[in-house]
Short mmCIF file of C-alpha atoms and ligand atoms in Angstrom, two decimals:
data_model
loop_
_atom_site.label_atom_id
_atom_site.label_comp_id
_atom_site.label_asym_id
_atom_site.label_seq_id
_atom_site.Cartn_x
_atom_site.Cartn_y
_atom_site.Cartn_z
CA UNK A 1 -7.00 -26.77 138.73
CA UNK A 2 -6.60 -23.29 140.09
CA UNK A 3 -6.94 -21.88 136.59
CA UNK A 4 -10.12 -23.90 136.21
CA UNK A 5 -11.65 -22.77 139.49
CA UNK A 6 -10.64 -19.15 139.32
CA UNK A 7 -13.55 -17.17 138.00
CA UNK A 8 -11.69 -13.93 137.63
CA UNK A 9 -8.26 -14.87 136.50
CA UNK A 10 -5.69 -12.11 136.27
CA UNK A 11 -2.04 -11.79 135.26
CA UNK A 12 -1.12 -11.39 138.91
CA UNK A 13 -2.83 -14.45 140.28
CA UNK A 14 -0.78 -16.13 142.99
CA UNK A 15 -0.54 -19.81 143.82
CA UNK A 16 1.00 -21.52 146.82
CA UNK A 17 3.80 -24.04 146.68
CA UNK A 18 3.58 -27.02 149.04
CA UNK A 19 5.33 -25.19 151.86
CA UNK A 20 2.80 -22.39 151.65
CA UNK A 21 4.97 -19.78 149.94
CA UNK A 22 3.06 -17.67 147.44
CA UNK A 23 4.34 -17.24 143.91
CA UNK A 24 3.03 -15.64 140.76
CA UNK A 25 1.22 -18.33 138.79
CA UNK A 26 2.27 -16.76 135.50
CA UNK A 27 5.95 -17.15 136.40
CA UNK A 28 5.51 -20.73 137.57
CA UNK A 29 3.72 -21.69 134.36
CA UNK A 30 6.27 -19.84 132.23
CA UNK A 31 9.18 -21.58 133.99
CA UNK A 32 7.62 -25.00 133.48
CA UNK A 33 7.03 -24.38 129.79
CA UNK A 34 10.52 -22.95 129.36
CA UNK A 35 12.07 -25.92 131.12
CA UNK A 36 10.31 -28.38 128.82
CA UNK A 37 11.11 -26.27 125.79
CA UNK A 38 14.82 -26.17 126.65
CA UNK A 39 14.91 -29.92 127.25
CA UNK A 40 13.25 -30.58 123.90
CA UNK A 41 15.62 -28.22 122.10
CA UNK A 42 18.59 -29.91 123.77
CA UNK A 43 17.48 -33.33 122.57
CA UNK A 44 16.56 -32.09 119.12
CA UNK A 45 19.90 -30.44 118.57
CA UNK A 46 21.62 -33.71 119.39
CA UNK A 47 19.58 -35.36 116.66
CA UNK A 48 19.37 -32.65 114.02
CA UNK A 49 22.34 -30.52 113.14
CA UNK A 50 21.79 -26.79 113.14
CA UNK A 51 18.17 -26.83 114.30
CA UNK A 52 17.09 -23.65 115.98
CA UNK A 53 14.04 -22.47 117.86
CA UNK A 54 12.37 -20.96 114.82
CA UNK A 55 12.23 -24.42 113.22
CA UNK A 56 9.90 -25.73 115.87
CA UNK A 57 6.21 -25.17 116.15
CA UNK A 58 4.89 -25.72 119.65
CA UNK A 59 1.52 -27.12 120.62
CA UNK A 60 0.44 -26.40 124.17
CA UNK A 61 -2.51 -28.47 125.32
CA UNK A 62 -5.21 -27.26 127.68
CA UNK A 63 -8.33 -28.92 129.06
CA UNK A 64 -11.35 -28.15 126.91
CA UNK A 65 -13.40 -27.13 129.91
CA UNK A 66 -11.09 -24.24 130.74
CA UNK A 67 -12.53 -20.84 129.99
CA UNK A 68 -11.12 -18.22 127.63
CA UNK A 69 -9.26 -16.47 130.44
CA UNK A 70 -7.35 -19.61 131.38
CA UNK A 71 -6.45 -20.19 127.74
CA UNK A 72 -5.15 -16.68 127.31
CA UNK A 73 -3.17 -17.22 130.48
CA UNK A 74 -1.37 -20.15 128.81
CA UNK A 75 -0.66 -18.11 125.69
CA UNK A 76 0.97 -15.42 127.81
CA UNK A 77 2.91 -17.91 129.90
CA UNK A 78 4.18 -19.46 126.64
CA UNK A 79 5.22 -16.03 125.38
CA UNK A 80 7.14 -15.47 128.61
CA UNK A 81 8.83 -18.81 128.05
CA UNK A 82 10.01 -17.61 124.65
CA UNK A 83 7.33 -19.18 122.46
CA UNK A 84 5.82 -16.43 120.35
CA UNK A 85 2.27 -16.49 119.07
CA UNK A 86 3.39 -17.35 115.54
CA UNK A 87 5.08 -20.50 116.74
CA UNK A 88 2.30 -21.60 119.02
CA UNK A 89 -0.96 -23.48 118.70
CA UNK A 90 -3.20 -24.09 121.65
CA UNK A 91 -4.85 -27.49 121.35
CA UNK A 92 -7.70 -28.80 123.39
CA UNK A 93 -6.74 -31.98 125.17
CA UNK A 94 -9.71 -34.21 124.32
CA UNK A 95 -9.47 -32.99 120.73
CA UNK A 96 -5.85 -34.09 120.75
CA UNK A 97 -6.99 -37.44 122.06
CA UNK A 98 -9.67 -37.65 119.35
CA UNK A 99 -7.13 -36.87 116.64
CA UNK A 100 -4.74 -39.49 117.91
CA UNK A 101 -7.53 -42.04 118.05
CA UNK A 102 -8.61 -41.09 114.57
CA UNK A 103 -5.11 -41.65 113.20
CA UNK A 104 -4.16 -44.82 114.95
CA UNK A 105 -5.96 -48.06 114.44
CA UNK A 106 -8.19 -48.85 117.32
CA UNK A 107 -11.52 -49.88 115.94
CA UNK A 108 -11.96 -53.58 115.44
CA UNK A 109 -13.65 -54.36 112.15
CA UNK A 110 -14.93 -57.62 110.81
CA UNK A 111 -14.17 -58.17 107.16
CA UNK A 112 -15.12 -61.65 106.11
CA UNK A 113 -13.80 -64.05 108.66
CA UNK A 114 -10.90 -61.90 109.73
CA UNK A 115 -11.00 -59.06 112.17
CA UNK A 116 -8.72 -56.15 111.54
CA UNK A 117 -7.92 -53.07 113.48
CA UNK A 118 -8.91 -49.84 111.82
CA UNK A 119 -9.20 -46.19 112.58
CA UNK A 120 -12.68 -44.74 112.80
CA UNK A 121 -14.81 -44.62 109.65
CA UNK A 122 -16.37 -41.62 108.02
CA UNK A 123 -19.47 -40.38 109.84
CA UNK A 124 -18.73 -42.34 112.97
CA UNK A 125 -19.37 -40.48 116.17
CA UNK A 126 -17.39 -41.12 119.27
CA UNK A 127 -16.96 -39.76 122.77
CA UNK A 128 -13.54 -39.11 124.23
CA UNK A 129 -13.27 -39.06 128.00
CA UNK A 130 -9.88 -37.68 129.01
CA UNK A 131 -9.23 -38.68 132.60
CA UNK A 132 -6.34 -36.64 133.90
CA UNK A 133 -4.93 -35.69 137.25
CA UNK A 134 -7.07 -32.60 137.65
CA UNK A 135 -9.95 -32.72 135.28
CA UNK A 136 -12.18 -35.16 133.48
CA UNK A 137 -12.68 -33.61 130.09
CA UNK A 138 -15.22 -34.89 127.60
CA UNK A 139 -15.85 -34.16 123.94
CA UNK A 140 -18.02 -35.80 121.32
CA UNK A 141 -16.76 -35.78 117.75
CA UNK A 142 -17.79 -36.87 114.32
CA UNK A 143 -15.45 -38.00 111.54
CA UNK A 144 -16.19 -36.03 108.36
CA UNK A 145 -15.73 -37.34 104.84
CA UNK A 146 -12.60 -35.20 104.57
CA UNK A 147 -11.15 -37.10 107.50
CA UNK A 148 -11.40 -34.03 109.70
CA UNK A 149 -13.14 -34.06 113.02
CA UNK A 150 -16.06 -31.96 114.04
CA UNK A 151 -17.15 -31.44 117.60
CA UNK A 152 -20.82 -32.26 117.93
CA UNK A 153 -21.38 -31.41 121.55
CA UNK A 154 -19.52 -28.74 123.45
CA UNK A 155 -16.83 -29.84 125.86
CA UNK A 156 -17.90 -30.58 129.40
CA UNK A 157 -16.42 -32.24 132.44
CA UNK A 158 -15.51 -31.68 136.01
CA UNK A 159 -12.80 -31.72 138.66
CA UNK A 160 -12.95 -35.43 139.49
CA UNK A 161 -9.49 -36.40 138.18
CA UNK A 162 -6.96 -38.76 139.74
CA UNK A 163 -5.60 -36.20 142.21
CA UNK A 164 -9.03 -36.09 143.80
CA UNK A 165 -8.44 -39.68 144.97
CA UNK A 166 -5.12 -38.68 146.56
CA UNK A 167 -6.86 -35.81 148.33
CA UNK A 168 -9.52 -38.17 149.65
CA UNK A 169 -6.91 -40.66 150.88
CA UNK A 170 -5.01 -37.89 152.65
CA UNK A 171 -8.24 -36.55 154.09
CA UNK A 172 -8.98 -40.00 155.48
CA UNK A 173 -5.49 -40.19 156.97
CA UNK A 174 -5.97 -36.80 158.60
CA UNK A 175 -9.25 -37.95 160.11
CA UNK A 176 -7.62 -41.10 161.41
CA UNK A 177 -4.35 -39.74 162.74
CA UNK A 178 -5.60 -36.27 163.60
CA UNK A 179 -4.87 -32.83 162.21
CA UNK A 180 -2.14 -32.10 164.68
CA UNK A 181 -0.09 -35.22 163.89
CA UNK A 182 -0.31 -34.62 160.15
CA UNK A 183 0.31 -30.90 160.61
CA UNK A 184 3.40 -31.63 162.65
CA UNK A 185 4.69 -34.08 160.08
CA UNK A 186 4.30 -31.41 157.43
CA UNK A 187 5.95 -28.66 159.39
CA UNK A 188 8.71 -30.65 161.15
CA UNK A 189 9.58 -33.44 158.70
CA UNK A 190 8.71 -32.09 155.31
CA UNK A 191 10.78 -34.76 153.53
CA UNK A 192 8.85 -37.51 155.29
CA UNK A 193 5.61 -35.76 154.43
CA UNK A 194 6.57 -35.61 150.74
CA UNK A 195 7.61 -39.26 150.90
CA UNK A 196 4.17 -40.12 152.23
CA UNK A 197 2.47 -38.17 149.42
CA UNK A 198 4.61 -40.01 146.87
CA UNK A 199 3.72 -43.28 148.48
CA UNK A 200 0.00 -42.45 148.31
CA UNK A 201 0.35 -41.82 144.56
CA UNK A 202 2.40 -44.94 143.90
CA UNK A 203 0.20 -47.31 145.92
CA UNK A 204 -3.00 -45.81 144.58
CA UNK A 205 -1.92 -46.66 141.05
CA UNK A 206 -1.44 -50.30 141.91
CA UNK A 207 -4.76 -50.80 143.64
CA UNK A 208 -7.47 -52.97 142.13
CA UNK A 209 -11.13 -53.43 143.00
CA UNK A 210 -10.70 -55.74 145.97
CA UNK A 211 -7.34 -54.73 147.30
CA UNK A 212 -6.55 -52.69 150.37
CA UNK A 213 -4.21 -49.72 150.35
CA UNK A 214 -0.99 -50.24 152.25
CA UNK A 215 1.06 -47.13 152.95
CA UNK A 216 4.58 -47.07 154.31
CA UNK A 217 5.01 -44.73 157.26
CA UNK A 218 7.96 -43.77 159.42
CA UNK A 219 8.50 -45.32 162.84
CA UNK A 220 8.02 -41.92 164.34
CA UNK A 221 4.61 -41.45 162.79
CA UNK A 222 3.70 -45.03 163.65
CA UNK A 223 4.25 -44.28 167.35
CA UNK A 224 2.07 -41.19 167.28
CA UNK A 225 -0.93 -42.81 165.59
CA UNK A 226 -3.82 -43.84 167.78
CA UNK A 227 -6.62 -45.16 165.55
CA UNK A 228 -10.03 -43.92 166.75
CA UNK A 229 -12.70 -46.51 167.51
CA UNK A 230 -14.91 -45.67 164.56
CA UNK A 231 -12.07 -46.28 162.08
CA UNK A 232 -10.84 -49.54 163.58
CA UNK A 233 -12.90 -51.57 161.11
CA UNK A 234 -11.30 -49.90 158.11
CA UNK A 235 -7.83 -48.78 159.15
CA UNK A 236 -5.08 -50.89 160.69
CA UNK A 237 -1.56 -50.14 161.61
CA UNK A 238 1.14 -52.68 161.24
CA UNK A 239 4.89 -52.51 161.44
CA UNK A 240 5.88 -49.48 159.39
CA UNK A 241 2.56 -49.52 157.57
CA UNK A 242 -0.92 -48.14 157.74
CA UNK A 243 -3.58 -50.06 155.84
CA UNK A 244 -6.90 -48.85 154.53
CA UNK A 245 -9.52 -51.55 153.85
CA UNK A 246 -10.81 -52.32 150.36
CA UNK A 247 -14.26 -51.22 151.50
CA UNK A 248 -13.04 -47.79 152.39
CA UNK A 249 -11.06 -47.57 149.14
CA UNK A 250 -14.22 -48.42 147.19
CA UNK A 251 -15.96 -45.49 148.88
CA UNK A 252 -13.07 -43.18 148.08
CA UNK A 253 -12.99 -44.14 144.41
CA UNK A 254 -16.79 -43.96 144.23
CA UNK A 255 -16.66 -40.28 145.17
CA UNK A 256 -14.93 -39.56 141.87
CA UNK A 257 -16.18 -42.39 139.66
CA UNK A 258 -19.89 -41.92 140.50
CA UNK A 259 -19.75 -38.24 139.56
CA UNK A 260 -18.12 -38.95 136.23
CA UNK A 261 -20.51 -41.82 135.41
CA UNK A 262 -23.52 -39.61 136.13
CA UNK A 263 -22.07 -36.90 133.93
CA UNK A 264 -21.33 -39.24 131.02
CA UNK A 265 -24.73 -40.87 131.35
CA UNK A 266 -26.49 -37.50 131.13
CA UNK A 267 -24.39 -36.56 128.09
CA UNK A 268 -25.30 -39.76 126.31
CA UNK A 269 -28.99 -38.99 126.74
CA UNK A 270 -28.75 -35.83 124.65
CA UNK A 271 -30.13 -35.76 121.11
CA UNK A 272 -26.75 -34.76 119.71
CA UNK A 273 -25.03 -37.81 121.12
CA UNK A 274 -27.63 -40.36 119.95
CA UNK A 275 -25.42 -41.73 117.19
CA UNK A 276 -22.33 -42.14 119.33
CA UNK A 277 -21.08 -45.69 118.98
CA UNK A 278 -17.78 -45.74 120.85
CA UNK A 279 -16.42 -44.33 124.07
CA UNK A 280 -12.68 -43.83 124.27
CA UNK A 281 -11.05 -43.50 127.65
CA UNK A 282 -7.69 -41.77 127.66
CA UNK A 283 -5.45 -40.05 130.21
CA UNK A 284 -3.50 -41.59 133.09
CA UNK A 285 -6.54 -42.17 135.27
CA UNK A 286 -8.11 -44.34 132.53
CA UNK A 287 -5.67 -47.05 133.63
CA UNK A 288 -7.48 -47.30 136.94
CA UNK A 289 -9.32 -50.56 137.63
CA UNK A 290 -12.29 -48.80 139.30
CA UNK A 291 -12.80 -46.52 136.30
CA UNK A 292 -12.54 -49.37 133.78
CA UNK A 293 -15.00 -51.54 135.70
CA UNK A 294 -17.52 -48.74 136.08
CA UNK A 295 -17.50 -47.93 132.35
CA UNK A 296 -17.69 -51.57 131.34
CA UNK A 297 -20.54 -52.33 133.72
CA UNK A 298 -22.62 -49.36 132.76
CA UNK A 299 -21.98 -48.84 129.07
CA UNK A 300 -20.54 -51.98 127.52
CA UNK A 301 -23.93 -53.26 126.39
CA UNK A 302 -24.66 -50.18 124.30
CA UNK A 303 -21.24 -48.85 123.31
CA UNK A 304 -17.85 -50.02 122.26
CA UNK A 305 -15.59 -49.09 125.15
CA UNK A 306 -11.97 -48.53 124.15
CA UNK A 307 -9.03 -48.15 126.50
CA UNK A 308 -6.06 -47.48 124.21
CA UNK A 309 -2.70 -48.71 125.37
CA UNK A 310 -0.45 -46.03 126.81
CA UNK A 311 -3.51 -43.95 127.59
CA UNK A 312 -1.49 -41.24 129.32
CA UNK A 313 0.41 -40.43 126.10
CA UNK A 314 -2.59 -40.23 123.76
CA UNK A 315 -3.19 -36.50 124.23
CA UNK A 316 0.48 -35.74 123.69
CA UNK A 317 0.67 -37.82 120.49
CA UNK A 318 -2.55 -36.28 119.20
CA UNK A 319 -1.22 -32.80 119.89
CA UNK A 320 1.89 -33.56 117.85
CA UNK A 321 -0.18 -34.95 114.98
CA UNK A 322 -2.47 -31.90 115.09
CA UNK A 323 0.57 -29.61 114.92
CA UNK A 324 1.42 -31.17 111.56
CA UNK A 325 -2.07 -30.89 110.12
CA UNK A 326 -3.46 -27.71 108.70
CA UNK A 327 -6.90 -27.99 110.12
CA UNK A 328 -7.63 -31.25 111.81
CA UNK A 329 -10.51 -29.78 113.71
CA UNK A 330 -12.99 -27.90 111.61
CA UNK A 331 -15.48 -26.74 114.10
CA UNK A 332 -15.97 -26.04 117.75
CA UNK A 333 -19.02 -25.10 119.70
CA UNK A 334 -19.20 -21.83 121.57
CA UNK A 335 -19.22 -22.40 125.32
CA UNK A 336 -21.04 -19.15 126.09
CA UNK A 337 -23.17 -16.58 124.37
CA UNK A 338 -20.97 -13.75 123.15
CA UNK A 339 -22.53 -10.40 122.46
CA UNK A 340 -22.39 -6.66 122.59
CA UNK A 341 -23.60 -4.52 125.45
CA UNK A 342 -25.32 -1.50 123.99
CA UNK A 343 -27.54 1.26 125.28
CA UNK A 344 -30.02 1.32 122.49
CA UNK A 345 -32.69 3.62 121.37
CA UNK A 346 -34.08 1.64 118.51
CA UNK A 347 -33.39 -1.66 116.89
CA UNK A 348 -34.34 -2.57 113.38
CA UNK A 349 -32.96 -5.61 111.71
CA UNK A 350 -29.26 -5.44 112.12
CA UNK A 351 -29.14 -1.70 112.60
CA UNK A 352 -28.83 -0.65 116.18
CA UNK A 353 -28.90 2.86 117.43
CA UNK A 354 -26.59 3.52 120.32
CA UNK A 355 -26.91 6.36 122.76
CA UNK A 356 -24.22 7.52 125.17
CA UNK A 357 -26.42 7.06 128.17
CA UNK A 358 -25.25 5.53 131.43
CA UNK A 359 -28.50 3.68 131.75
CA UNK A 360 -29.02 -0.01 131.34
CA UNK A 361 -27.31 -1.90 128.58
CA UNK A 362 -28.98 -4.46 126.43
CA UNK A 363 -27.34 -7.65 125.31
CA UNK A 364 -27.12 -8.34 121.57
CA UNK A 365 -26.04 -11.86 120.91
CA UNK A 366 -23.33 -12.29 118.29
CA UNK A 367 -22.53 -15.93 118.86
CA UNK A 368 -24.93 -18.26 120.53
CA UNK A 369 -23.94 -20.82 123.13
CA UNK A 370 -23.54 -24.16 121.37
CA UNK A 371 -23.23 -22.46 117.97
CA UNK A 372 -20.68 -23.98 115.63
CA UNK A 373 -17.74 -21.72 115.02
CA UNK A 374 -15.08 -22.44 112.49
CA UNK A 375 -11.53 -21.44 113.17
CA UNK A 376 -10.55 -18.43 111.07
CA UNK A 377 -14.11 -17.75 109.95
CA UNK A 378 -15.95 -14.50 110.13
CA UNK A 379 -18.54 -15.37 112.70
CA UNK A 380 -21.03 -12.65 112.23
CA UNK A 381 -21.58 -9.21 110.81
CA UNK A 382 -23.52 -6.39 112.39
CA UNK A 383 -24.29 -2.84 111.52
CA UNK A 384 -24.45 -0.35 114.33
CA UNK A 385 -25.45 3.29 114.12
CA UNK A 386 -23.55 5.23 116.74
CA UNK A 387 -24.66 8.54 118.08
CA UNK A 388 -22.03 9.47 120.60
CA UNK A 389 -21.32 12.83 122.18
CA UNK A 390 -17.62 12.19 122.53
CA UNK A 391 -15.14 11.45 119.82
CA UNK A 392 -14.04 8.16 121.26
CA UNK A 393 -16.60 5.64 122.15
CA UNK A 394 -16.47 2.21 123.52
CA UNK A 395 -18.30 -0.91 122.42
CA UNK A 396 -18.29 -3.59 125.05
CA UNK A 397 -18.24 -7.34 124.50
CA UNK A 398 -19.89 -9.62 127.06
CA UNK A 399 -20.31 -13.32 127.66
CA UNK A 400 -23.01 -15.15 129.54
CA UNK A 401 -23.37 -18.80 130.47
CA UNK A 402 -27.17 -18.79 130.74
CA UNK A 403 -28.90 -21.07 128.23
CA UNK A 404 -31.24 -18.24 127.27
CA UNK A 405 -29.43 -14.96 127.80
CA UNK A 406 -31.14 -12.17 129.70
CA UNK A 407 -31.85 -9.08 127.61
CA UNK A 408 -30.50 -6.55 130.08
CA UNK A 409 -26.89 -6.81 131.21
CA UNK A 410 -26.21 -7.21 134.90
CA UNK A 411 -23.15 -8.21 136.90
CA UNK A 412 -24.57 -11.46 138.10
CA UNK A 413 -25.15 -13.05 134.71
CA UNK A 414 -22.64 -11.35 132.44
CA UNK A 415 -18.87 -11.02 132.23
CA UNK A 416 -17.22 -8.26 130.27
CA UNK A 417 -14.49 -9.80 128.14
CA UNK A 418 -13.46 -7.07 125.80
CA UNK A 419 -14.08 -3.76 124.20
CA UNK A 420 -13.46 -1.86 121.03
CA UNK A 421 -12.58 1.77 121.09
CA UNK A 422 -13.94 3.59 118.11
CA UNK A 423 -13.00 7.08 117.05
CA UNK A 424 -15.86 8.93 115.46
CA UNK A 425 -15.58 11.69 112.87
CA UNK A 426 -15.43 15.05 114.62
CA UNK A 427 -18.31 16.93 113.15
CA UNK A 428 -20.79 14.24 112.55
CA UNK A 429 -23.60 13.33 114.84
CA UNK A 430 -24.01 9.84 113.60
CA UNK A 431 -21.80 7.11 112.20
CA UNK A 432 -22.71 3.78 110.77
CA UNK A 433 -20.29 1.08 111.75
CA UNK A 434 -20.11 -2.29 110.13
CA UNK A 435 -18.89 -4.76 112.74
CA UNK A 436 -17.24 -7.99 111.69
CA UNK A 437 -16.36 -10.54 114.29
CA UNK A 438 -13.93 -13.35 113.57
CA UNK A 439 -12.66 -16.16 115.68
CA UNK A 440 -9.09 -17.32 115.40
CA UNK A 441 -8.37 -20.33 117.57
CA UNK A 442 -8.25 -18.59 120.88
CA UNK A 443 -9.64 -15.12 120.59
CA UNK A 444 -12.22 -12.97 118.96
CA UNK A 445 -11.21 -10.08 116.85
CA UNK A 446 -13.71 -7.37 116.18
CA UNK A 447 -13.29 -4.97 113.30
CA UNK A 448 -15.51 -1.90 113.17
CA UNK A 449 -15.52 -0.08 109.86
CA UNK A 450 -16.94 3.39 109.65
CA UNK A 451 -19.11 3.29 106.55
CA UNK A 452 -18.63 6.99 105.84
CA UNK A 453 -14.92 7.40 106.30
CA UNK A 454 -13.76 3.85 105.67
CA UNK A 455 -11.72 3.95 108.88
CA UNK A 456 -11.32 0.60 110.59
CA UNK A 457 -10.89 -0.02 114.28
CA UNK A 458 -9.70 -3.35 115.59
CA UNK A 459 -10.46 -4.61 119.04
CA UNK A 460 -9.47 -7.92 120.55
CA UNK A 461 -11.40 -9.59 123.26
CA UNK A 462 -8.86 -9.69 126.03
CA UNK A 463 -10.09 -12.37 128.32
CA UNK A 464 -7.59 -12.03 131.13
CA UNK A 465 -8.20 -8.63 132.67
CA UNK A 466 -11.68 -7.94 133.86
CA UNK A 467 -11.03 -4.26 134.16
CA UNK A 468 -10.32 -3.08 130.68
CA UNK A 469 -9.08 0.44 130.64
CA UNK A 470 -10.37 2.60 127.82
CA UNK A 471 -7.72 3.58 125.29
CA UNK A 472 -5.32 0.97 126.61
CA UNK A 473 -7.19 -1.87 125.02
CA UNK A 474 -5.65 -3.21 121.89
CA UNK A 475 -7.32 -0.76 119.58
CA UNK A 476 -5.40 0.25 116.54
CA UNK A 477 -6.50 2.47 113.78
CA UNK A 478 -5.77 0.98 110.43
N1 ATP B 501 -3.05 -47.09 137.32
C1 ATP B 501 -3.60 -45.96 137.76
N2 ATP B 501 -4.62 -45.99 138.63
C2 ATP B 501 -5.20 -44.85 139.07
N3 ATP B 501 -4.81 -43.63 138.70
C3 ATP B 501 -3.79 -43.54 137.84
C4 ATP B 501 -3.12 -44.67 137.31
N4 ATP B 501 -2.14 -44.26 136.47
C5 ATP B 501 -2.18 -42.91 136.48
N5 ATP B 501 -3.17 -42.47 137.29
C6 ATP B 501 -3.56 -41.08 137.61
O1 ATP B 501 -3.72 -40.37 136.40
C7 ATP B 501 -3.45 -38.99 136.66
C8 ATP B 501 -2.52 -38.46 135.60
O2 ATP B 501 -3.10 -38.57 134.34
P1 ATP B 501 -2.60 -37.67 133.13
O3 ATP B 501 -1.16 -37.87 132.93
O4 ATP B 501 -3.50 -37.97 131.98
O5 ATP B 501 -2.91 -36.26 133.76
P2 ATP B 501 -2.60 -34.80 133.20
O6 ATP B 501 -2.86 -34.79 131.76
O7 ATP B 501 -1.29 -34.38 133.71
O8 ATP B 501 -3.72 -33.94 133.98
P3 ATP B 501 -4.86 -32.98 133.40
O9 ATP B 501 -5.40 -33.66 132.19
O10 ATP B 501 -5.86 -32.87 134.50
O11 ATP B 501 -4.17 -31.71 133.10
C9 ATP B 501 -2.82 -38.90 138.04
O12 ATP B 501 -3.80 -38.44 138.96
C10 ATP B 501 -2.46 -40.34 138.34
O13 ATP B 501 -2.52 -40.62 139.72
MG1 MG B 502 -4.52 -34.47 130.62
#
């Protein structure tokens, strides 16, 4: 969730462990990935003689609503864990879920008198709502005649996952027992505190629409709790337990469920989603009674609502299937506008004239928000006439989230995500560069070819560092 919230993610970002100690997020992520990788290798080598790391291709899944920085962060953490780029695919979680649902039978079809279970048909459109611990992640896909999936609406979602409920329960406890009592429990009896957190998670999972939440607490904590008057209706203490009424639990769940229902409802009103016939709910939190009721009540009349069994493993299975397919997903939609920031003197067609001024920069869109982009494709081609006073010049790549991008670049609306350093011929005033931009799974690669000399310059959009130092960017002359 910290990767999701962090607007300016860097390699050095720190996160806190439960006791408050700060650690480098990159190291924590890398350790987790390495741990899982080592466990998998251990099990695999028991099963398959002589298998080594090079024989395994790894698929790391990320929420679709993460931005490019967060995705690059995962690629680097994987590299630190010993998974090189060649052995790694980054898969989007709801896409993984969609692939799994496409490949396993879960659509009930009537054929004659019998009903059979089938995977989705060609042309069918379905929404996948992936309800995880942190995020709710939603994609809408269409099944193509080739059996591949195409995203028809760009991924959206929000931070209303299952952990949000735990936070709300703990918040309620803090309000009832007081900050100081909870603070003391955390600082003096950390084991008891962790036990309580575990208990919150376990009991939350078992709760249904009309049940109260009963938490086990220590005798010590029991003695210290004095329930304030205004909570007496909803919170009771009993021997070794504190109980929260079903009414209060309904309110707590509503704080997450209402937000996700509103979001899904708005999505289903869009033109692009008109032909959606099924809604699939996957992820651990899809097992929750409150979530299932809300979806059934609101959408069952118009849509087929599917809760696959073992919903928390669907993304994982889909990721494994996608690792075996060449291109299960043919298209994605750009989440932002991507474009160049240029100080221009004149624009005609695709020819831009660039001055070396420090004045304002104009935004030239390369990829539009919502535009379909195919993995591995050349996205766009531009010709730029450069008139630079220095031999090296820098072309900057920006993103913006606005629906209609502003024409002049400013800090408020734009984020610089990359640059290309171009070396110009020494004695010439002007060079014509042909820019080709391609998209390969997780990053944009920009190639600038000098039309006169044939020299090519490659620049990657490096999403992680905001401050990109000239000449250190990944520019190579080829
Ligand atoms: N029966 C249940 N009732 C309510 N919540 C549940 C239930 N079972 C699991 N959850 C919640 O589902 C969440 C975990 O789901 P999942 O395993 O899909 O998450 P994740 O993929 O690790 O997270 P994310 O997708 O945000 O990265 C946890 O918050 C857990 O409390
Ligand atoms: Mg998940």
